Coordinates of N, CA, C and O in Angstrom, one line a residue:
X1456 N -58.2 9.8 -8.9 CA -57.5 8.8 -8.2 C -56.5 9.3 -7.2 O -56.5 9.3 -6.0
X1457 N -55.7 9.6 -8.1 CA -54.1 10.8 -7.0 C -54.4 12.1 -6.7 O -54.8 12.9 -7.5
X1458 N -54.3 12.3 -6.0 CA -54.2 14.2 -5.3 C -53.3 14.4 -5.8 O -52.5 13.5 -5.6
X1459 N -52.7 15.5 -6.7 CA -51.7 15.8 -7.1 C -51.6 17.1 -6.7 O -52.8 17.5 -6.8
X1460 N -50.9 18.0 -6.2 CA -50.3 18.9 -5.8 C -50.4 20.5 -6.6 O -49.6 21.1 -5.9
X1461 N -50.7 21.3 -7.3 CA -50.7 22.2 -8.0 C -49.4 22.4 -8.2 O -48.9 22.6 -7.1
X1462 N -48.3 22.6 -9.6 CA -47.4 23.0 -9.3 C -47.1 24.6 -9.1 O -45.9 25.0 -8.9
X1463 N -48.3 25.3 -9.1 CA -48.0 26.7 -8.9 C -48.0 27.4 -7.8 O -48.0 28.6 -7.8
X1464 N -47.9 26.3 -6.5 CA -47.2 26.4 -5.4 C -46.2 26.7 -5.1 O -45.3 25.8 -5.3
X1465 N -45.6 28.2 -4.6 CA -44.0 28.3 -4.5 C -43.9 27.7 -3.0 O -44.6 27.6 -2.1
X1466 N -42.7 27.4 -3.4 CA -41.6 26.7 -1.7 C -41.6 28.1 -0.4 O -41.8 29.3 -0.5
X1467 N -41.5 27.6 0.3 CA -41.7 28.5 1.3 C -40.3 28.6 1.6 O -39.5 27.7 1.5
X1468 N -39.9 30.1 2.1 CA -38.3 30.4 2.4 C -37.9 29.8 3.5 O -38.7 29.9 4.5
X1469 N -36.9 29.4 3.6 CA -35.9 28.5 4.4 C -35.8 29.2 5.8 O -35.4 30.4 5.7
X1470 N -35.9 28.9 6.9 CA -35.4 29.7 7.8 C -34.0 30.0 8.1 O -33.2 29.1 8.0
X1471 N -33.6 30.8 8.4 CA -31.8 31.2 8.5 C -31.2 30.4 9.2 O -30.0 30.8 9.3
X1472 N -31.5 29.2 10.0 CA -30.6 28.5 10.2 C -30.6 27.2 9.3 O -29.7 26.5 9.1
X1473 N -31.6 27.2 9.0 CA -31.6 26.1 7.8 C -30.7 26.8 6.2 O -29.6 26.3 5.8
X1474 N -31.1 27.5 5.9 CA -30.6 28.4 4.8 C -28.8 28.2 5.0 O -28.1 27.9 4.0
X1475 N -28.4 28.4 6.2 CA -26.9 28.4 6.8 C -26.7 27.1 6.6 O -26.2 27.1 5.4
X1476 N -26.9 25.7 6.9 CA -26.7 24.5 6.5 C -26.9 24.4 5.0 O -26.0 23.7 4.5
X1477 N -27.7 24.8 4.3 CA -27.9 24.7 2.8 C -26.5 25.1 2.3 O -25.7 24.4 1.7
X1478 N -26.2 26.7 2.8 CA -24.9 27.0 2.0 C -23.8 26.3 2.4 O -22.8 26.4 1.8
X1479 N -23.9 25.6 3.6 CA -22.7 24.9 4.1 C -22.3 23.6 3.1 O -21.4 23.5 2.3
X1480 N -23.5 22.6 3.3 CA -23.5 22.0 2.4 C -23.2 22.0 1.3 O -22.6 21.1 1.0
X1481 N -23.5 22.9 0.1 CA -22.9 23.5 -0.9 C -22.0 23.8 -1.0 O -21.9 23.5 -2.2
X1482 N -20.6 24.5 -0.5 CA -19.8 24.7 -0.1 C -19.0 23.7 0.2 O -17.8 23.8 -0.2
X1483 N -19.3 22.8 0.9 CA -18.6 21.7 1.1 C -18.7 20.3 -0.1 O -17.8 19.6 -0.4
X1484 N -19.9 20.3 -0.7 CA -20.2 19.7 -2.0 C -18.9 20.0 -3.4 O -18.4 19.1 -4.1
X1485 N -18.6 21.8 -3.4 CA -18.0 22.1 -4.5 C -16.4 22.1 -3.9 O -15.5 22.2 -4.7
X1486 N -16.2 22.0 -2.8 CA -14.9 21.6 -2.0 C -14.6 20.8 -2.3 O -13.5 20.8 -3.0
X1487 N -15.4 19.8 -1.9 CA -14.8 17.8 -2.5 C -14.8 17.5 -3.8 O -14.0 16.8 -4.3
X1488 N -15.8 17.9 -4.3 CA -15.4 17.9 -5.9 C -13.9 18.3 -7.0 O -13.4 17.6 -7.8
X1489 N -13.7 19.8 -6.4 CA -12.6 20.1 -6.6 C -11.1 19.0 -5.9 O -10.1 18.5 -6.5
X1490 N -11.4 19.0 -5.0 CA -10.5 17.4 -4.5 C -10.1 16.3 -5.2 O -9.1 15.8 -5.8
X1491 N -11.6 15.9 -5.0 CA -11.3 14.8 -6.0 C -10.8 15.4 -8.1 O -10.1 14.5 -8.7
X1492 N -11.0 16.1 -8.5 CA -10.6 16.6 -9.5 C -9.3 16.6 -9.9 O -8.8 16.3 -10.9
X1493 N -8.7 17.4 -8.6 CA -7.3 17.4 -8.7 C -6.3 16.0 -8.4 O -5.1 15.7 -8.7
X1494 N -7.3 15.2 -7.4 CA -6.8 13.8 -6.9 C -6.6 13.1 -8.7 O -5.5 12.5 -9.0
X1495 N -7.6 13.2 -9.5 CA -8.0 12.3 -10.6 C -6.3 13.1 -11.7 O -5.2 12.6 -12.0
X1496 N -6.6 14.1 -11.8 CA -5.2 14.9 -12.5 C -4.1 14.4 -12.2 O -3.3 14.0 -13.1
X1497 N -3.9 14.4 -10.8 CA -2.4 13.7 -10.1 C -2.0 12.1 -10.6 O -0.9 11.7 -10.9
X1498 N -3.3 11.5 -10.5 CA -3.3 10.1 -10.6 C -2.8 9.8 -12.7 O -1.9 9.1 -13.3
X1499 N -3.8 10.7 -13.1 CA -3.5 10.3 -14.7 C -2.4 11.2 -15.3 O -2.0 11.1 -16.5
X1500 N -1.6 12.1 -14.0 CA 0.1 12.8 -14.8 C 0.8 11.8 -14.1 O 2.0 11.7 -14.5
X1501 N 0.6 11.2 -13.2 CA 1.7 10.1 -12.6 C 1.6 8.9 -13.6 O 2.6 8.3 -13.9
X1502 N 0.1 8.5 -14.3 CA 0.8 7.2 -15.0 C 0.8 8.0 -16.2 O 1.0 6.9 -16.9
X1503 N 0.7 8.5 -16.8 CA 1.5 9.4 -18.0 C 3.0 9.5 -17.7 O 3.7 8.8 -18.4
X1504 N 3.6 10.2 -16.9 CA 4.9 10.0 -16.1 C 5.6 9.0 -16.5 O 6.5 9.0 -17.3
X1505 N 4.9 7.8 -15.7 CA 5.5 6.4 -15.8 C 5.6 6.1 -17.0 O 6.8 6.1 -17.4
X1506 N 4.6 5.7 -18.0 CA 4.9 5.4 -19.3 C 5.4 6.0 -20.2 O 5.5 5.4 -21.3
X1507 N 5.7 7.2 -20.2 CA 6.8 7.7 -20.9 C 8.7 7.8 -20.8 O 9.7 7.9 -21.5
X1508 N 8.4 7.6 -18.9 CA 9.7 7.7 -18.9 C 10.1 6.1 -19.1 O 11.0 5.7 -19.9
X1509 N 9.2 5.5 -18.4 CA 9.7 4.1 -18.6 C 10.6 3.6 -19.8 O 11.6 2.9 -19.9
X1510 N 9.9 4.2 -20.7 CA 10.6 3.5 -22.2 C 11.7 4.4 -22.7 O 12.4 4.1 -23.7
X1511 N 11.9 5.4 -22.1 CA 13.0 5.9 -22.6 C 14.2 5.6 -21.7 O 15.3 5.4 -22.3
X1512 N 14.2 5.4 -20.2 CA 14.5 4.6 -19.9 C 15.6 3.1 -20.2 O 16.8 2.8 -20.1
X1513 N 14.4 2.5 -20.5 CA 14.5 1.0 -21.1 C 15.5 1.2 -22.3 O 16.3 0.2 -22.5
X1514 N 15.6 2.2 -23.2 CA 16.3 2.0 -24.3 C 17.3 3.0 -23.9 O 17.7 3.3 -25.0
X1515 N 17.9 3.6 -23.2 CA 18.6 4.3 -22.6 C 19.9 3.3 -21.5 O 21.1 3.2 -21.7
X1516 N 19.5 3.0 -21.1 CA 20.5 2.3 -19.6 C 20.6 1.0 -20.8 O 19.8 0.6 -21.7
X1517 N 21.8 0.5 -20.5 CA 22.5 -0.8 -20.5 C 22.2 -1.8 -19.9 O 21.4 -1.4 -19.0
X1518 N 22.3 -3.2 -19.8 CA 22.1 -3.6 -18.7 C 23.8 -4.1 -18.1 O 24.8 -4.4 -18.8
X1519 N 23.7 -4.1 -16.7 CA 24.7 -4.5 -15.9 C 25.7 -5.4 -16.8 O 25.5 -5.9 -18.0
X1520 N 26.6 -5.6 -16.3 CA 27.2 -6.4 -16.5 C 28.5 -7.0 -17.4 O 29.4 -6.2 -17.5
X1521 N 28.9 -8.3 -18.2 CA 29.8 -8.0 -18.9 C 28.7 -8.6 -20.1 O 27.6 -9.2 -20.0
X1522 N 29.8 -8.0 -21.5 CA 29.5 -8.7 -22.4 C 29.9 -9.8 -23.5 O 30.9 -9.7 -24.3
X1523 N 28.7 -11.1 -23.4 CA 29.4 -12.3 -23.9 C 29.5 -12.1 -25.4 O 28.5 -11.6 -26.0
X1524 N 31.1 -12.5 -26.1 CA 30.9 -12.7 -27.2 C 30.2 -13.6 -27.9 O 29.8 -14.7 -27.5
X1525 N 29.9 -12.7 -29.1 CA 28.9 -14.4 -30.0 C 29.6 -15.4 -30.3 O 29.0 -16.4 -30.6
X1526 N 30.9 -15.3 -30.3 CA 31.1 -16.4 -31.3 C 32.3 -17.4 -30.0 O 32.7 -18.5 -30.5
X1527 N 32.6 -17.2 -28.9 CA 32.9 -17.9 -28.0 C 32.4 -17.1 -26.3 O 31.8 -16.0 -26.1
X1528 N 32.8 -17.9 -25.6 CA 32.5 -17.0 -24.0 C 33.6 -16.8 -23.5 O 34.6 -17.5 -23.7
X1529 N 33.6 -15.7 -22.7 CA 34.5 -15.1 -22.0 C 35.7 -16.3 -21.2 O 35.4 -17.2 -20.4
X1530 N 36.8 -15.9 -21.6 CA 37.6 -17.2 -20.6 C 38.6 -16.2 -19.8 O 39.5 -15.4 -20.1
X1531 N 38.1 -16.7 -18.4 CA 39.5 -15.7 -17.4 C 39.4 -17.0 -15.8 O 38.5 -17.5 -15.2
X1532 N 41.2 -17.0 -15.6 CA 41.4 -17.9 -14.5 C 41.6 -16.7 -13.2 O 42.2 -15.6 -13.2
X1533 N 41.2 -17.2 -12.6 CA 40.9 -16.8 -10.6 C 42.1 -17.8 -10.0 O 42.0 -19.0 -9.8
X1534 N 43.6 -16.5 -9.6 CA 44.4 -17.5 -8.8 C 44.1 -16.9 -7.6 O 44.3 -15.7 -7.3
X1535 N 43.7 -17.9 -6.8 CA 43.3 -18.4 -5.4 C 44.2 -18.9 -4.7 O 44.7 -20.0 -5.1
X1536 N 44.6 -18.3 -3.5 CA 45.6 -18.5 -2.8 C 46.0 -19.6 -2.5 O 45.0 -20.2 -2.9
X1537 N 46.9 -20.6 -2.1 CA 47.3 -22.2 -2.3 C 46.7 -22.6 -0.9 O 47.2 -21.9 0.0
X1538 N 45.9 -23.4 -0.4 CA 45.0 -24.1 0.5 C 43.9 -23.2 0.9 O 43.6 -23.0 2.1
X1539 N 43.2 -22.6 -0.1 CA 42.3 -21.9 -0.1 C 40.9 -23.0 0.0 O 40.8 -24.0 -0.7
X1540 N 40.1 -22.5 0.9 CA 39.1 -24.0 0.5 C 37.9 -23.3 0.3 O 37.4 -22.8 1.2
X1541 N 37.3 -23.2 -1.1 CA 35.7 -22.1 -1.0 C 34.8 -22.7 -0.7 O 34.5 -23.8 -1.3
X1542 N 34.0 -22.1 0.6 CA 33.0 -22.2 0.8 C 31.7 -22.0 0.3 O 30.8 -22.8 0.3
X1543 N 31.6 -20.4 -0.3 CA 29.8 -19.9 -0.7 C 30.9 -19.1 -2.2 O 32.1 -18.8 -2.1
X1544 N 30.1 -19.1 -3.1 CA 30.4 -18.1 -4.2 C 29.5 -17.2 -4.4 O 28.4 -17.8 -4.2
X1545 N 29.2 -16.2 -4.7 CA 27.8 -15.4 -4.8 C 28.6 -14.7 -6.3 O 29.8 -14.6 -6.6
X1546 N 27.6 -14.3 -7.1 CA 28.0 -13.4 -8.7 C 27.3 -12.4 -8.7 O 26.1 -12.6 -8.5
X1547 N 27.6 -10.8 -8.9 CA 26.8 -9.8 -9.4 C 27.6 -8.8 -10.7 O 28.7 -8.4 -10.7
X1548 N 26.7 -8.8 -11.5 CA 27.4 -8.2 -12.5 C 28.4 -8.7 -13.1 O 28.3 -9.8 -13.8
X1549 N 29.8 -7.8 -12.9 CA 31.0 -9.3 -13.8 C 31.4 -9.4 -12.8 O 32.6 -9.6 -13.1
X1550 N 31.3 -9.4 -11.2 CA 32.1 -9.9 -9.8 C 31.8 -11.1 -9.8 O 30.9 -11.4 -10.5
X1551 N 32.4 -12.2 -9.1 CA 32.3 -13.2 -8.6 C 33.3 -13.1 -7.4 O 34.5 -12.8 -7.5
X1552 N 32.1 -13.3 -5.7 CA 32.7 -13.1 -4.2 C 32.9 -14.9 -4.4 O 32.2 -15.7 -4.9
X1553 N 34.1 -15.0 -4.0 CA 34.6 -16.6 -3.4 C 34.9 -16.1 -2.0 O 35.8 -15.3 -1.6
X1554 N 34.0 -17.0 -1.1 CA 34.1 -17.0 0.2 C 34.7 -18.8 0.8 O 34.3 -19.9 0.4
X1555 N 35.8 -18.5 1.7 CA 36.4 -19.6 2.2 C 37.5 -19.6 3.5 O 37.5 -18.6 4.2
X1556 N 38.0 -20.3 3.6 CA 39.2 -20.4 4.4 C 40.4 -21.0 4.2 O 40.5 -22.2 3.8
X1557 N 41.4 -19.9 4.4 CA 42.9 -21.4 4.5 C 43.0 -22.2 5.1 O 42.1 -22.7 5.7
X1558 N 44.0 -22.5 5.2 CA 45.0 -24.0 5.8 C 44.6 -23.7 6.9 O 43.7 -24.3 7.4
X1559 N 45.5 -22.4 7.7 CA 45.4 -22.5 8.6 C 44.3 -21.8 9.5 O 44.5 -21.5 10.6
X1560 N 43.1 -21.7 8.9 CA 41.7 -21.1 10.1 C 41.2 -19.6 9.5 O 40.1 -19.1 9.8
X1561 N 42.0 -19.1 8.7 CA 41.8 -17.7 8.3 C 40.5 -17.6 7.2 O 40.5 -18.2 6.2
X1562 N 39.3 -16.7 7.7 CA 38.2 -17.0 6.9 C 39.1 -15.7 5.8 O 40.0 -15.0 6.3
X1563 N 38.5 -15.6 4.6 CA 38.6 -14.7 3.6 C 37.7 -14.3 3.0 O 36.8 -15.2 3.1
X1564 N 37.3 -13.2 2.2 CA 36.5 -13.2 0.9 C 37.0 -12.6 0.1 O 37.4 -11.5 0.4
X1565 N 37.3 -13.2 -1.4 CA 37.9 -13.0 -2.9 C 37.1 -12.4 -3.7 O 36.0 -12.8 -3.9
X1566 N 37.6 -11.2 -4.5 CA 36.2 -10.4 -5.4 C 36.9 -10.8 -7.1 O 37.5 -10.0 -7.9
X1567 N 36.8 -11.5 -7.2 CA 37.1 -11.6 -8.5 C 36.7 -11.0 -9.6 O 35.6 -11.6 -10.0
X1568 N 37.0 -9.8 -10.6 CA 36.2 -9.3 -11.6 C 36.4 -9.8 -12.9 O 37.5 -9.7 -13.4
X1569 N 35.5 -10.2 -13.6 CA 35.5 -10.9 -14.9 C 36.1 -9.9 -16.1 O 36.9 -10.1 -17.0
X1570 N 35.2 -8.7 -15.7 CA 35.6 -8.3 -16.9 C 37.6 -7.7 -17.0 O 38.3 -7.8 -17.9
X1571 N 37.9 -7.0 -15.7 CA 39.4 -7.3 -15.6 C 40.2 -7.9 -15.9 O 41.3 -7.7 -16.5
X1572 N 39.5 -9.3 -15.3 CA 40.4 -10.3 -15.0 C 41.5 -10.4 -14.2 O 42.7 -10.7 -14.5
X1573 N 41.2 -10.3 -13.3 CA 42.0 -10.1 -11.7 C 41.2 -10.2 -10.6 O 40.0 -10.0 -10.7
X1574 N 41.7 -10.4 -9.4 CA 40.8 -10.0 -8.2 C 41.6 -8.6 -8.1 O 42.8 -8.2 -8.3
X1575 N 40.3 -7.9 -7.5 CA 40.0 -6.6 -7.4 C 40.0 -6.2 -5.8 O 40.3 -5.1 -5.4
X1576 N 39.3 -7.6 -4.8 CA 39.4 -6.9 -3.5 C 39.7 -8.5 -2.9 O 39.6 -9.5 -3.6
X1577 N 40.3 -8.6 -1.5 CA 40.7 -9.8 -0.7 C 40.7 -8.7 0.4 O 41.2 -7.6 0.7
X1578 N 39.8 -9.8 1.0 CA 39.4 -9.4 2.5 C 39.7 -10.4 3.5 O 39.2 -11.5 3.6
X1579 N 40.7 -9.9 4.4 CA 40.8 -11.2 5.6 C 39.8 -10.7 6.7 O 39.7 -9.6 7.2
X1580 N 39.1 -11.8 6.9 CA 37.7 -11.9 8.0 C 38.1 -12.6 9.8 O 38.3 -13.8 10.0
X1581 N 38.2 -11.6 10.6 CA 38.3 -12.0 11.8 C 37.3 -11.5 12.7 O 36.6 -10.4 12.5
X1582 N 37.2 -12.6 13.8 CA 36.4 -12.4 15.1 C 36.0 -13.6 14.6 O 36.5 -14.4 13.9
X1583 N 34.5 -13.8 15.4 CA 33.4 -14.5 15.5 C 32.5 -14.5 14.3 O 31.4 -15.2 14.3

């Protein structure tokens, strides 16, 4: 039915410029391989990396800020200059910025620190 081929046919030798492409290709085959190999290494010690340091990390650092008692909350008064009028308040950590103006046109910004209990910085704001 099929012609089948004798396998005791050997291949016939390559001519030398073909043969030169053969090794090139090979060559460049075991190149990229190695690439990517080392690409895959890099990728699986970086998230090895990450999840190790991460958690030591995490139980390591504090977080910001002040800390509330359990059994009442922190009580501290902010004296603000007399015809102070606040405009924006912004909070980070135990700061609270009170931004405003006095009586008379003067913008300011108040840094109030909680855990102190004082202002810490007053800034008078001129220009535009």
């Amino acid at each position: 039915m099929t012609n089948f081929e004798p396998d005791d046919k050997e291949e016939k030798p390559l001519d030398p410029a073909m043969e030169n492409v053969r090794r090139k290709m090979v060559r460049l085959q075991i190149v990229s391989g190695a690439i990517m190999v080392v690409s895959l290494m890099a990728v699986f010690g970086a998230i090895v990396y990450k999840t190790t340091h991460n958690a030591t990390k995490q139980e390591v650092a504090p977080t910001a800020g002040i800390s509330v008692p359990a059994d009442a909350p922190r009580a501290a008064t902010a004296a603000l200059p007399d015809g102070f009028s606040v405009q924006s308040v912004a909070f980070s950590g135990s700061q609270i910025l009170f931004y405003g103006m006095l009586q008379g046109g003067q913008r300011k910004a108040i840094v109030f620190d909680i855990g102190v209990g004082r202002i810490v910085a007053d800034v008078s704001i001129t220009g535009n």
